[in-house]
Short mmCIF file of C-alpha atoms in Angstrom, two decimals:
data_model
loop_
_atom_site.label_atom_id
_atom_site.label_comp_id
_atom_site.label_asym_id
_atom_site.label_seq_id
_atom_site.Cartn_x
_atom_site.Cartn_y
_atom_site.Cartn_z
CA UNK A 1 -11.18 -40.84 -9.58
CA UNK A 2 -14.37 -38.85 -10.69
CA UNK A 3 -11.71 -35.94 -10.88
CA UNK A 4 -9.77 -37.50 -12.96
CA UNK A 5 -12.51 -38.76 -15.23
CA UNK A 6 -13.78 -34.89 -15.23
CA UNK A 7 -10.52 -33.88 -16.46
CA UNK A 8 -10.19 -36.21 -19.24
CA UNK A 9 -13.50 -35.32 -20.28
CA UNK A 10 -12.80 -31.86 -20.34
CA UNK A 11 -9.35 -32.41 -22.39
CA UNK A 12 -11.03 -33.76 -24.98
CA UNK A 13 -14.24 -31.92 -25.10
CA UNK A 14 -14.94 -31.49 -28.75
CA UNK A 15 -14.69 -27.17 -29.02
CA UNK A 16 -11.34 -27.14 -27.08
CA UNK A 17 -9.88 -29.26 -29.92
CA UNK A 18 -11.63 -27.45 -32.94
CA UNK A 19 -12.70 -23.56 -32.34
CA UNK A 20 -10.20 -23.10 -29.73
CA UNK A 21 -7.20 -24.40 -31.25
CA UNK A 22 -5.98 -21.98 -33.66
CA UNK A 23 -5.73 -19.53 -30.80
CA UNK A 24 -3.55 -21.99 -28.55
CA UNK A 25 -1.49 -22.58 -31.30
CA UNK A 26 -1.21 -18.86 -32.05
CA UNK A 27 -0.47 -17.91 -28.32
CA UNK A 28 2.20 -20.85 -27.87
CA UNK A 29 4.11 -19.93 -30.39
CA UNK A 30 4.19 -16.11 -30.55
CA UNK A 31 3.10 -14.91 -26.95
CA UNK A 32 3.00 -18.08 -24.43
CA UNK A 33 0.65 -17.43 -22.01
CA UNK A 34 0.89 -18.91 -18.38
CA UNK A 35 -1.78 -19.23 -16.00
CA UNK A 36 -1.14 -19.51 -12.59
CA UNK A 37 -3.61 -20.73 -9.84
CA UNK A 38 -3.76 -18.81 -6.53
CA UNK A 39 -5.76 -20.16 -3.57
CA UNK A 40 -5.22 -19.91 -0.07
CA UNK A 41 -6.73 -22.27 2.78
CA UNK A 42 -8.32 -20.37 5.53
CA UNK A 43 -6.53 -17.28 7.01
CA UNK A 44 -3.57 -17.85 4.76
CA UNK A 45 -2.94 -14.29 2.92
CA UNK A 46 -3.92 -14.94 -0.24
CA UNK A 47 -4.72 -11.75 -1.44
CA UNK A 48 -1.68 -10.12 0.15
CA UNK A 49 0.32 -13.07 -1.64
CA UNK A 50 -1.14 -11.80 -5.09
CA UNK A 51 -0.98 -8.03 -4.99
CA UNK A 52 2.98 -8.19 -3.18
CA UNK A 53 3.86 -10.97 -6.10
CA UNK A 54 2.96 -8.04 -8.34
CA UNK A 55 4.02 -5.51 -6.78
CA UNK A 56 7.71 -7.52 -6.81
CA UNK A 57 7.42 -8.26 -9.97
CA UNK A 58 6.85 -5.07 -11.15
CA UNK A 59 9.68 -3.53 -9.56
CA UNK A 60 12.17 -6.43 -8.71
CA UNK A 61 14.60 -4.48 -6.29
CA UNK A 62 13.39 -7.20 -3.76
CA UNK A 63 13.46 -10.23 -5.97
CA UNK A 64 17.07 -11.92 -5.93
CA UNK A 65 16.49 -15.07 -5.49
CA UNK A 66 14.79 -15.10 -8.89
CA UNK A 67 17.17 -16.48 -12.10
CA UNK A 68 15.21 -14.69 -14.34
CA UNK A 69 15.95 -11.27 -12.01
CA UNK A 70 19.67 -11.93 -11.32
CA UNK A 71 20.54 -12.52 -14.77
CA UNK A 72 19.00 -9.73 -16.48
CA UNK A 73 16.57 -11.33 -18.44
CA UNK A 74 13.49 -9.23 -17.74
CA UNK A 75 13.36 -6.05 -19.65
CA UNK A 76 10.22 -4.95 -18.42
CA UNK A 77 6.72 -5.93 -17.14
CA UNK A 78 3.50 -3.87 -17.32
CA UNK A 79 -0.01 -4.57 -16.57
CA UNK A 80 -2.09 -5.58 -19.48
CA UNK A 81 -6.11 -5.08 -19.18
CA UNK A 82 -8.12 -7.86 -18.35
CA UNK A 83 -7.91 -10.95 -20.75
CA UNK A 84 -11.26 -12.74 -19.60
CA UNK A 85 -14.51 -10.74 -20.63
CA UNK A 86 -16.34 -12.68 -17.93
CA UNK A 87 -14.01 -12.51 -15.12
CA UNK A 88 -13.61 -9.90 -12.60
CA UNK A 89 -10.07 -8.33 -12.52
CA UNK A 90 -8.27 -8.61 -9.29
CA UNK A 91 -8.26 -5.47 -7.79
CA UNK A 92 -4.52 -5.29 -7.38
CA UNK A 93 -4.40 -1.19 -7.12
CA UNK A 94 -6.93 -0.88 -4.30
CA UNK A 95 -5.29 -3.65 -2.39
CA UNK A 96 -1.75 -2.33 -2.95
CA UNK A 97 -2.92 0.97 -1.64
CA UNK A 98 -3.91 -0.85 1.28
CA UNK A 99 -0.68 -2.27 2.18
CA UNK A 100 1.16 0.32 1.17
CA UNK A 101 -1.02 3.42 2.29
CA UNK A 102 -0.62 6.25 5.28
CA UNK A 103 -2.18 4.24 7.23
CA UNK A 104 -1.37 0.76 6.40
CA UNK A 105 -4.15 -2.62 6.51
CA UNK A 106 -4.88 -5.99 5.81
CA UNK A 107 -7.06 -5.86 2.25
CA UNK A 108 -10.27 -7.98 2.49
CA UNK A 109 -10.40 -11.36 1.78
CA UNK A 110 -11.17 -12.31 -1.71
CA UNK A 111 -14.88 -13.53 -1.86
CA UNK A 112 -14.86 -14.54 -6.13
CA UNK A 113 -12.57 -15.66 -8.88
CA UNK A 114 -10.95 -13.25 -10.29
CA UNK A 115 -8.04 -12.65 -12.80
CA UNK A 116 -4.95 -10.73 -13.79
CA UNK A 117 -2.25 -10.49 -16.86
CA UNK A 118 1.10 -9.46 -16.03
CA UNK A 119 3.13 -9.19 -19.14
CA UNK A 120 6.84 -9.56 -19.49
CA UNK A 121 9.61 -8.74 -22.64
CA UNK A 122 12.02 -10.80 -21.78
CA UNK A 123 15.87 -10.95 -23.60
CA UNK A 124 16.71 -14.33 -23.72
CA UNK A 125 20.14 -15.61 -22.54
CA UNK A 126 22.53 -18.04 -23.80
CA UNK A 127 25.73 -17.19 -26.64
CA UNK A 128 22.75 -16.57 -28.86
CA UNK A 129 20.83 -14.52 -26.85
CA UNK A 130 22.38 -11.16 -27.95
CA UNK A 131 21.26 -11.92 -31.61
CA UNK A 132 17.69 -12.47 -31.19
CA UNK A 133 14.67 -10.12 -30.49
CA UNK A 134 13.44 -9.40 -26.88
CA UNK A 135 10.07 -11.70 -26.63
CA UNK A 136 7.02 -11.47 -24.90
CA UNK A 137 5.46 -13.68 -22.06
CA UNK A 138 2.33 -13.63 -20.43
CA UNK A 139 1.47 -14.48 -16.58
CA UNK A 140 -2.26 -14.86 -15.93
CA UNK A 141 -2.85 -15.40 -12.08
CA UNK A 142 -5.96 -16.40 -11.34
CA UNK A 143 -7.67 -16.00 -8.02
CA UNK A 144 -10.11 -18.28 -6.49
CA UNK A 145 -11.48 -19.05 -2.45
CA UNK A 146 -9.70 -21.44 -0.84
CA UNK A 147 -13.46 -22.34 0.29
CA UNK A 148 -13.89 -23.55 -3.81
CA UNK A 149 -10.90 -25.14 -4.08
CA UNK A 150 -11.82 -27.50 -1.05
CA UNK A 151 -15.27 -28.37 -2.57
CA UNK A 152 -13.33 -30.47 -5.28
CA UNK A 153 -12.56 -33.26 -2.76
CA UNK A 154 -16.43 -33.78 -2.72
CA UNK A 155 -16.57 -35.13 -6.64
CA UNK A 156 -15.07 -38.28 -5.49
CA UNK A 157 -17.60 -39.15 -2.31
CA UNK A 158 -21.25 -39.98 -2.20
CA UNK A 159 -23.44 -37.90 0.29
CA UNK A 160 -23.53 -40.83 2.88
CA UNK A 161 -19.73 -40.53 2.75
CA UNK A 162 -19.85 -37.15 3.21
CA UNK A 163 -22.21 -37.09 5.83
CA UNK A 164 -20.59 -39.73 8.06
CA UNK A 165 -17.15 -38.10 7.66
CA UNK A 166 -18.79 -34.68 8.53
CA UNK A 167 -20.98 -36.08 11.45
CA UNK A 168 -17.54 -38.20 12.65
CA UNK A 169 -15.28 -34.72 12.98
CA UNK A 170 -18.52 -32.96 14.61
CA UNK A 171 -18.35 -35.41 17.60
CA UNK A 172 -14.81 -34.51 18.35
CA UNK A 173 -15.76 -31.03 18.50
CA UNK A 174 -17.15 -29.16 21.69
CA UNK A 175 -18.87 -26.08 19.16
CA UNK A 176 -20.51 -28.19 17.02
CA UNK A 177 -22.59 -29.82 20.24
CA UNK A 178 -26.06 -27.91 19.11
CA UNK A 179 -26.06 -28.49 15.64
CA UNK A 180 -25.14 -32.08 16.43
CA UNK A 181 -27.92 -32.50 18.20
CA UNK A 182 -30.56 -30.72 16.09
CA UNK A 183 -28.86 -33.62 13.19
CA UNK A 184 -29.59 -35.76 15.63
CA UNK A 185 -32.72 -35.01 16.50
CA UNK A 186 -34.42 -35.02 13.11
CA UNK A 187 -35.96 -37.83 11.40
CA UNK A 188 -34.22 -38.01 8.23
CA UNK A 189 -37.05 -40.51 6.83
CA UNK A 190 -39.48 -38.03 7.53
CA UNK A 191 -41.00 -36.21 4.71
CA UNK A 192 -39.26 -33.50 3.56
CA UNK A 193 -40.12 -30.21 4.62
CA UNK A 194 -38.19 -26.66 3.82
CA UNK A 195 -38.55 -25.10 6.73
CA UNK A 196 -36.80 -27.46 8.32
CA UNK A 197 -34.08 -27.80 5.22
CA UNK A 198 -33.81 -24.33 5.65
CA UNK A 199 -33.65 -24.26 9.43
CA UNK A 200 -30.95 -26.88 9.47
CA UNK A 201 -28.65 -25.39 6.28
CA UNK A 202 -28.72 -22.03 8.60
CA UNK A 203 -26.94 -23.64 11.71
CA UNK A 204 -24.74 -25.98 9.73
CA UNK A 205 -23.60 -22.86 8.13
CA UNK A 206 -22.78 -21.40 11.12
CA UNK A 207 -21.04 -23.99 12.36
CA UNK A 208 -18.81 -24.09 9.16
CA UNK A 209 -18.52 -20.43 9.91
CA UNK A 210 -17.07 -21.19 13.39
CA UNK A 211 -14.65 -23.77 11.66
CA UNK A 212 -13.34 -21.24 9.64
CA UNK A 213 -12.54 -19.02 12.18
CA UNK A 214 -10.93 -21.74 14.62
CA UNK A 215 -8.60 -22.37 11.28
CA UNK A 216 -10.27 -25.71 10.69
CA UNK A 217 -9.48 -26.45 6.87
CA UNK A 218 -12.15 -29.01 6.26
CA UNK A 219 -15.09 -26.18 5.76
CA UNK A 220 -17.18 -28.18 2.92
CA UNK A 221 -19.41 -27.19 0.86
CA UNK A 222 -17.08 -24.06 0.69
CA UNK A 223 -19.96 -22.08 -1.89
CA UNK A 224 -22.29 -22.07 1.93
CA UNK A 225 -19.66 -19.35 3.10
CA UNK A 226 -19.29 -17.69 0.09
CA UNK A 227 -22.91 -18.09 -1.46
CA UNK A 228 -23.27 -14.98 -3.74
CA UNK A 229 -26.14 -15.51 -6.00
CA UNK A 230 -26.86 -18.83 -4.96
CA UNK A 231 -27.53 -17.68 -1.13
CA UNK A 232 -31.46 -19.09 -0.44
CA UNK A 233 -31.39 -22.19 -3.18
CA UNK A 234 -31.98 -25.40 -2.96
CA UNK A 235 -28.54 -25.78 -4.02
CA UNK A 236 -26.98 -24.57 -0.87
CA UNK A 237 -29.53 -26.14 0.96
CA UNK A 238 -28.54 -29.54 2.60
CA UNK A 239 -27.18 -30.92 5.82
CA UNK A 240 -25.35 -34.04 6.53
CA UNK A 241 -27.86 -36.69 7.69
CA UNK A 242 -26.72 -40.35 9.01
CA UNK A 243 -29.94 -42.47 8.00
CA UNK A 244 -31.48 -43.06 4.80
CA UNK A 245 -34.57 -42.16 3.88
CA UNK A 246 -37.09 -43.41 1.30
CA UNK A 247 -38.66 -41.53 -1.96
CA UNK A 248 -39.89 -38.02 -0.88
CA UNK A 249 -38.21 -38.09 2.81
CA UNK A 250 -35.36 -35.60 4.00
CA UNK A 251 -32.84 -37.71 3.62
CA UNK A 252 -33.54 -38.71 -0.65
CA UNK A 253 -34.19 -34.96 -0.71
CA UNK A 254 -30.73 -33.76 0.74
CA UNK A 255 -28.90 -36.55 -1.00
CA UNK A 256 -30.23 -35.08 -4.38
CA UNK A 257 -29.17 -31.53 -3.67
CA UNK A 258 -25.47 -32.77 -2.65
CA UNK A 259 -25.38 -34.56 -6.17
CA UNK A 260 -26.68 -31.06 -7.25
CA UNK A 261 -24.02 -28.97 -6.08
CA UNK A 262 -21.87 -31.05 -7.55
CA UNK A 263 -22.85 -31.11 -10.84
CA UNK A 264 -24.36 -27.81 -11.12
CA UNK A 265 -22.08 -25.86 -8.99
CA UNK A 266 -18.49 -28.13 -9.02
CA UNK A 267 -18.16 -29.31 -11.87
CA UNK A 268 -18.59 -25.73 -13.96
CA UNK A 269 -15.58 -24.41 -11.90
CA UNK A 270 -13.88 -27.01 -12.91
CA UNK A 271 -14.08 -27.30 -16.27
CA UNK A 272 -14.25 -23.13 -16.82
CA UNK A 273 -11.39 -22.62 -14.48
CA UNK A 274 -9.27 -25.07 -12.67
CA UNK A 275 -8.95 -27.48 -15.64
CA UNK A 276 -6.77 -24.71 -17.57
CA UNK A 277 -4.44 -23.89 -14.74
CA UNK A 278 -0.98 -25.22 -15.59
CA UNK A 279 0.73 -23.90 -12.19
CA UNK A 280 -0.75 -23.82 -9.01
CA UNK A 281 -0.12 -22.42 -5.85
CA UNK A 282 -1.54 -23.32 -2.74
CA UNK A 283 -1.10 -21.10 0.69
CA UNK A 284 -1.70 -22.82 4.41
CA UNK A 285 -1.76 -20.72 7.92
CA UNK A 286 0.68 -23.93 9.25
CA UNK A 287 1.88 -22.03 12.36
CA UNK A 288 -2.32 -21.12 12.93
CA UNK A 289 -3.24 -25.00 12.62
CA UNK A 290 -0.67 -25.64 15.01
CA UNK A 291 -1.53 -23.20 17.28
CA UNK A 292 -5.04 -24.43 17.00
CA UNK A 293 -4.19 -27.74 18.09
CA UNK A 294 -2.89 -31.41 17.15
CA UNK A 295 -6.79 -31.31 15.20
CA UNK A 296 -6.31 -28.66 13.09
CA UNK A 297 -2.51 -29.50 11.87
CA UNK A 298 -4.44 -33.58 11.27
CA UNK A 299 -7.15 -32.04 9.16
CA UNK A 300 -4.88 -29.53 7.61
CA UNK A 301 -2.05 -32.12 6.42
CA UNK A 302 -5.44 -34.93 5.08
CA UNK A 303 -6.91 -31.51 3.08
CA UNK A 304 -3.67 -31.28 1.47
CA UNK A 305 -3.26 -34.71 -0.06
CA UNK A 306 -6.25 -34.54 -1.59
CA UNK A 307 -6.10 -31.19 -2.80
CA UNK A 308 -2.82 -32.65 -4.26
CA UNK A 309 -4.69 -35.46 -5.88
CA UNK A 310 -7.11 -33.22 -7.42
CA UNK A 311 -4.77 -30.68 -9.25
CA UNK A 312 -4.31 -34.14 -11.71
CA UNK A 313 -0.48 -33.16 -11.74
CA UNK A 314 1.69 -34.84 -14.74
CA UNK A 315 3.95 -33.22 -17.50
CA UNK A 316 2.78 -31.28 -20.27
CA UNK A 317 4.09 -33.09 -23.44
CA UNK A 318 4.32 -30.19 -26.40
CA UNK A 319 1.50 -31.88 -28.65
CA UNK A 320 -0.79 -32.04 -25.54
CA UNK A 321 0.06 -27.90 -24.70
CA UNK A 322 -0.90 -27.24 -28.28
CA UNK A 323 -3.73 -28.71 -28.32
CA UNK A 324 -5.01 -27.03 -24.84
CA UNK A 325 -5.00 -30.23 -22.83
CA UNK A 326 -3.83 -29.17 -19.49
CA UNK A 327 -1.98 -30.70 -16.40
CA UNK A 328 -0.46 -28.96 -12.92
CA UNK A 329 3.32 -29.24 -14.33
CA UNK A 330 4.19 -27.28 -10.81
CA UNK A 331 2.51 -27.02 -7.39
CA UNK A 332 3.63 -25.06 -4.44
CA UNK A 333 2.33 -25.41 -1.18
CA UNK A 334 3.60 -22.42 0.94
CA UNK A 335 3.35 -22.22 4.81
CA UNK A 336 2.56 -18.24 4.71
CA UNK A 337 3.52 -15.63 7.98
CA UNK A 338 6.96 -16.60 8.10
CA UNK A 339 7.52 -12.95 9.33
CA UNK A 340 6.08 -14.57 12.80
CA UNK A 341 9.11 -16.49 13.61
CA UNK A 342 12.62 -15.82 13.91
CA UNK A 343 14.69 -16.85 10.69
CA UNK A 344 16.04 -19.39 12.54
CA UNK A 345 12.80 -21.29 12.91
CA UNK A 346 12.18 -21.05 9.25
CA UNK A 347 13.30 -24.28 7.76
CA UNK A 348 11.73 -26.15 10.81
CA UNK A 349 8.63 -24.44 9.53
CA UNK A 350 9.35 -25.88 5.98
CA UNK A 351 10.00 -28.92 6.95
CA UNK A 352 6.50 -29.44 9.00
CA UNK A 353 5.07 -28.66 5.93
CA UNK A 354 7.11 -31.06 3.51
CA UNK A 355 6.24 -33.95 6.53
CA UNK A 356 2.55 -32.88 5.63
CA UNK A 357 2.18 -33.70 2.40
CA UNK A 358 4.89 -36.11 2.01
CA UNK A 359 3.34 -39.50 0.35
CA UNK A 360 1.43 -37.22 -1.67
CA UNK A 361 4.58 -35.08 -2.76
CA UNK A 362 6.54 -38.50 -3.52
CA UNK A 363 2.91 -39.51 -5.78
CA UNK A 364 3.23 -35.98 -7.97
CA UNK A 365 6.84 -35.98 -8.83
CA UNK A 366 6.42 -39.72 -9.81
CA UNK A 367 3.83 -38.74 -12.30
CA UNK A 368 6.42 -35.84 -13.42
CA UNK A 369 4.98 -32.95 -11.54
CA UNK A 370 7.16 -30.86 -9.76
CA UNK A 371 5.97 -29.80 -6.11
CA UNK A 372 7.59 -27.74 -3.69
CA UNK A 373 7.17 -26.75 -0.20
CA UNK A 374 8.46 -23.08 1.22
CA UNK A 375 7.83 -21.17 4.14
CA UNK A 376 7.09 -17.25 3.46
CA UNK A 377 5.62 -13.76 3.89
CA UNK A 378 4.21 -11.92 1.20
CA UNK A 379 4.32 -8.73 2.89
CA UNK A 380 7.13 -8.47 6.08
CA UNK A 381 4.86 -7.30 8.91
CA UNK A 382 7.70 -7.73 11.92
CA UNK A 383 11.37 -7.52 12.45
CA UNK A 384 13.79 -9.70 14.46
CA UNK A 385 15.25 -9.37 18.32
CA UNK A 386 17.11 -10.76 20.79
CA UNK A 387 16.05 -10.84 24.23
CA UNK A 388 17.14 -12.12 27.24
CA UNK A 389 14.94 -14.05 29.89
CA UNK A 390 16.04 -16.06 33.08
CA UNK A 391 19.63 -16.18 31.18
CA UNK A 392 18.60 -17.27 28.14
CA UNK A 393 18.63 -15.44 24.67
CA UNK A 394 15.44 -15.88 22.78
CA UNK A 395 14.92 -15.04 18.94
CA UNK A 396 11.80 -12.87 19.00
CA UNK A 397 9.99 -10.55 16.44
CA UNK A 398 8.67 -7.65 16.83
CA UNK A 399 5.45 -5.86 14.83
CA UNK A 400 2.19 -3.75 15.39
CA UNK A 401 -0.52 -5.78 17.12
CA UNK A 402 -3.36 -5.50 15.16
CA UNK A 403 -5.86 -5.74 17.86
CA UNK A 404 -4.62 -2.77 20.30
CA UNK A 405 -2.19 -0.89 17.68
CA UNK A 406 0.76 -1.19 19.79
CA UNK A 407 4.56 -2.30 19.49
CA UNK A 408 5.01 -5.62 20.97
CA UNK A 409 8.27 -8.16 20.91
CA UNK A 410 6.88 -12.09 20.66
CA UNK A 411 8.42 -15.37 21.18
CA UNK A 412 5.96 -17.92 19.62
CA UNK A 413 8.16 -20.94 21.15
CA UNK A 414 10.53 -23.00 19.58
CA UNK A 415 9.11 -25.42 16.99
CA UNK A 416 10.90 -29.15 16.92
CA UNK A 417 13.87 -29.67 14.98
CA UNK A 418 12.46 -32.75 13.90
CA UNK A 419 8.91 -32.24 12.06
CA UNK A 420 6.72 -35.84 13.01
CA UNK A 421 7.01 -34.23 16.78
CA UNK A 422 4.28 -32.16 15.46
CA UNK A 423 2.53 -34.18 12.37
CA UNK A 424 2.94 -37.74 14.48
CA UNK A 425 0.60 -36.13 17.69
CA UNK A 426 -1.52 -34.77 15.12
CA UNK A 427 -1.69 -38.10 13.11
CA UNK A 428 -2.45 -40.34 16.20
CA UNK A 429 -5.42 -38.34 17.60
CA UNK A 430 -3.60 -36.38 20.16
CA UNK A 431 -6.10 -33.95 21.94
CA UNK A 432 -3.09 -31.50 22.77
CA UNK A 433 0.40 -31.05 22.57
CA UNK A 434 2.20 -32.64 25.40
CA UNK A 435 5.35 -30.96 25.44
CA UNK A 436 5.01 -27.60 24.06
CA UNK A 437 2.59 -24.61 23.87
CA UNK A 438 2.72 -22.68 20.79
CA UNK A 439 1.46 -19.25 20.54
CA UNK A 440 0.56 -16.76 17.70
CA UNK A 441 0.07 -13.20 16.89
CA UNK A 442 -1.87 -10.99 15.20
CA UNK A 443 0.01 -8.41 13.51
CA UNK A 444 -0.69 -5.38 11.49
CA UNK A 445 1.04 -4.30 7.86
CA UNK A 446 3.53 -2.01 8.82
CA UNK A 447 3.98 1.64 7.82
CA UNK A 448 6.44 1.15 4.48
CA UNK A 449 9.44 3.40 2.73
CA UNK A 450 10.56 2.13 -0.08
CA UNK A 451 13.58 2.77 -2.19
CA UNK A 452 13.18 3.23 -5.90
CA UNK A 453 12.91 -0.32 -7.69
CA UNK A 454 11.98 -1.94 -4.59
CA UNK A 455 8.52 -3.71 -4.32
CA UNK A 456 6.98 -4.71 -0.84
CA UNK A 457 9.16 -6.34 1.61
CA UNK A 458 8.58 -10.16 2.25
CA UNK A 459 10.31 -13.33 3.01
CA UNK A 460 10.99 -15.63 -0.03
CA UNK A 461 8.24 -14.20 -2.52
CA UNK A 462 11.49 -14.84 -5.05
CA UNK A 463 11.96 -18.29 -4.49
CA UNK A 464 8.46 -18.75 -4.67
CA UNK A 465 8.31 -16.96 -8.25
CA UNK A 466 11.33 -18.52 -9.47
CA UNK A 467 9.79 -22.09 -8.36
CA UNK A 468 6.63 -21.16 -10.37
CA UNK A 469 7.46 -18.97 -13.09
CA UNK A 470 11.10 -18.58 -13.38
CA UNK A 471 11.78 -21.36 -16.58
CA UNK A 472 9.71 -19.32 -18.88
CA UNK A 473 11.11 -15.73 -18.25
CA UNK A 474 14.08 -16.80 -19.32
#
């Protein structure tokens, strides 16, 4: 895979081996640091995710299910300032206060990388751990779009297989009928013109826009939603075309600016960023795909597997750690907004997402990864009831709307014990479920009291930390 080759290249780049190694070997033997990936598909909660992991492990009233929590080994964390000159630190205080204010609200979506160090001193355990010195460990989370995560898929395809893939999932779909047929419509052997580049980029964008909002995860290239400086280049400035064009037509002209944005826009993400994470987790709105549809939960389980494939997972050997060569040791893909089902539904929600990503799963622990799938809520928006209805009890929740403001009890519908009733449908092109009708909610954060030592409420934020950071704080 061009991934992989990326990787490799990056391992044993030249200045990671020389000028950077007496700090690795400094930091992995006095004060290990490490850093943990945090991306969310679209609508999962990722920022919420980040600033109630903090918050929890900050104070860990609420956390446990964590080994390093129930057996004592954590004397104390603290925030430490930013380690990464160039990186914007995650604004974990403003988003707290957001959660956790009078009047309590979803924080905005995260629209850049960005980066935080949570430090621990941590007493280790064992017959010997009384006679040793507390040490110190360092958690690094770093925070990065969903949208940027996606776009590493594209290293591996040419722009004629992105385009027919594209222009294939477009025909399926009754919003994307206009842009469709201004694609259509063009003369991609024409000579190329900017106005109409231009013209084009601005209602495939839109479309991608409406994909996002459906809860459609394949939203490629993921920098045309989040643009920042690059908004207006040629760069960010292509459309899928199905004919191929000549020197100088449309066509050459938006195949060179996909190779572009791969190589100019990928690639330094890559190697700056994702190449040095050595956990990863990866959040999915699973109960929003399948509310969207037997589509959504197709595209959504497809997205995953090769996301999967590109976090390169393996073991990290010592000599290879020392030396700053990095795999994904640990990935966990969480199905977020547990808090909208009853508890009971929970490991039926687990288990859709496990069927997801199965023959991928089964790939990564054979190459000595370890991957996980969990169903969650990073911050505990509803609580649980019992009602009645034509004689039958049904296990609802019950939460602030966020559209109207007002208290509402919800039964989403019972999802199937067995998980292929939802991922086999979806696999085989269903256009709707048959048999069911599964609804969602919107709800708001609600209004919190907290004890002393307690962090935000959620559902399995400690299993999740234990998964991905437990071994070292002990």
């Amino acid at each position: 895979m061009v991934i992989g080759r990326l990787a490799d290249g990056v391992l044993r780049g030249v200045d990671r081996v020389t000028s950077g190694v007496t700090g690795t070997i400094s930091e992995t033997f006095f004060e290990p640091t490490l850093r943990l990936g945090v991306t969310g598909l679209s609508q999962a909660g990722k920022t919420v995710f980040i600033t109630s992991l903090v918050a929890n492990l900050l104070d860990r009233g609420r956390m446990g299910r964590m080994g390093a929590v129930a057996g004592g080994h954590i004397e104390a964390a603290f925030l430490q300032p930013q380690p990464d000159d160039t990186l914007p630190r995650f604004e974990y205080e403003r988003h707290l206060a957001a959660l956790s204010g009078p009047n309590p609200h979803w924080p905005d979506s995260t629209r850049h990388i960005s980066q935080l160090r949570l430090s621990f001193r941590i007493r280790p355990g064992g017959l010997l751990g009384g006679m040793r010195g507390a040490k110190v460990r360092h958690i690094d989370i770093i925070d990065y779009p969903g949208e940027w995560l996606l776009d590493l898929v594209l290293l591996d395809k040419t722009y004629a297989q992105w385009s027919a893939e594209v222009l294939a999932r477009m025909k399926k779909r009754d919003f994307a009928a206009d842009i469709l047929a201004q694609l259509q419509a063009t003369d991609a052997t024409a000579r190329h013109d900017e106005g109409t580049a231009q013209a084009l980029t601005e209602a495939f964008t839109n479309y991608l826009n409406q994909a996002r909002a459906l809860g459609l995860p394949d939203i490629t290239p993921g920098r045309f939603l989040l643009p920042g400086d690059l908004a207006g280049s040629p760069v960010l400035t292509f459309v899928p075309l199905a004919d191929a064009g000549g020197r100088g037509s449309l066509a050459r002209e938006m195949a060179r600016r996909f190779e572009a944005y791969k190589s100019q826009v990928i690639r330094p993400f890559f190697r700056d960023h994702f190449a040095r994470i050595d956990r990863q987790v990866v959040l999915a709105d699973v109960l929003g795909a399948i509310h969207a549809g037997p589509e959504a939960v197709d595209r959504l389980g497809q997205t995953l597997t090769e996301l999967l494939a590109a976090f390169r997972p393996g073991r990290n050997a010592w000599l290879t750690r020392l030396l700053g060569s990095k795999r994904v040791e640990r990935i966990l893909f969480a199905a977020t907004k547990a808090d909208h089902l009853h508890h009971s539904q929970h490991a039926r929600l687990t288990a859709i997402m496990a069927a997801l990503l199965r023959q991928s799963r089964d790939r990564a622990d054979f190459a000595g990864a370890k991957t996980q799938a969990l169903a969650l809520a990073a911050l505990r928006a509803t609580v649980e009831e019992t009602h009645e209805r034509d004689g039958q009890a049904l296990d609802c929740v019950r939460g602030c709307l966020l559209d109207t403001g007002r208290q509402a009890a919800f039964y989403a519908g019972d999802l199937p014990d067995d998980p292929m009733q939802v991922v086999g449908p979806a696999r085989a092109g269903a256009a709707h479920w048959l048999d069911a009708d599964y609804q969602i909610m919107r709800f708001a954060p609600a209004p919190l009291t907290r004890a002393p030592g307690d962090g935000l409420p959620h559902i399995r934020l400690d299993a999740a930390a234990d998964f991905l950071m437990g071994d070292v704080l002990q």
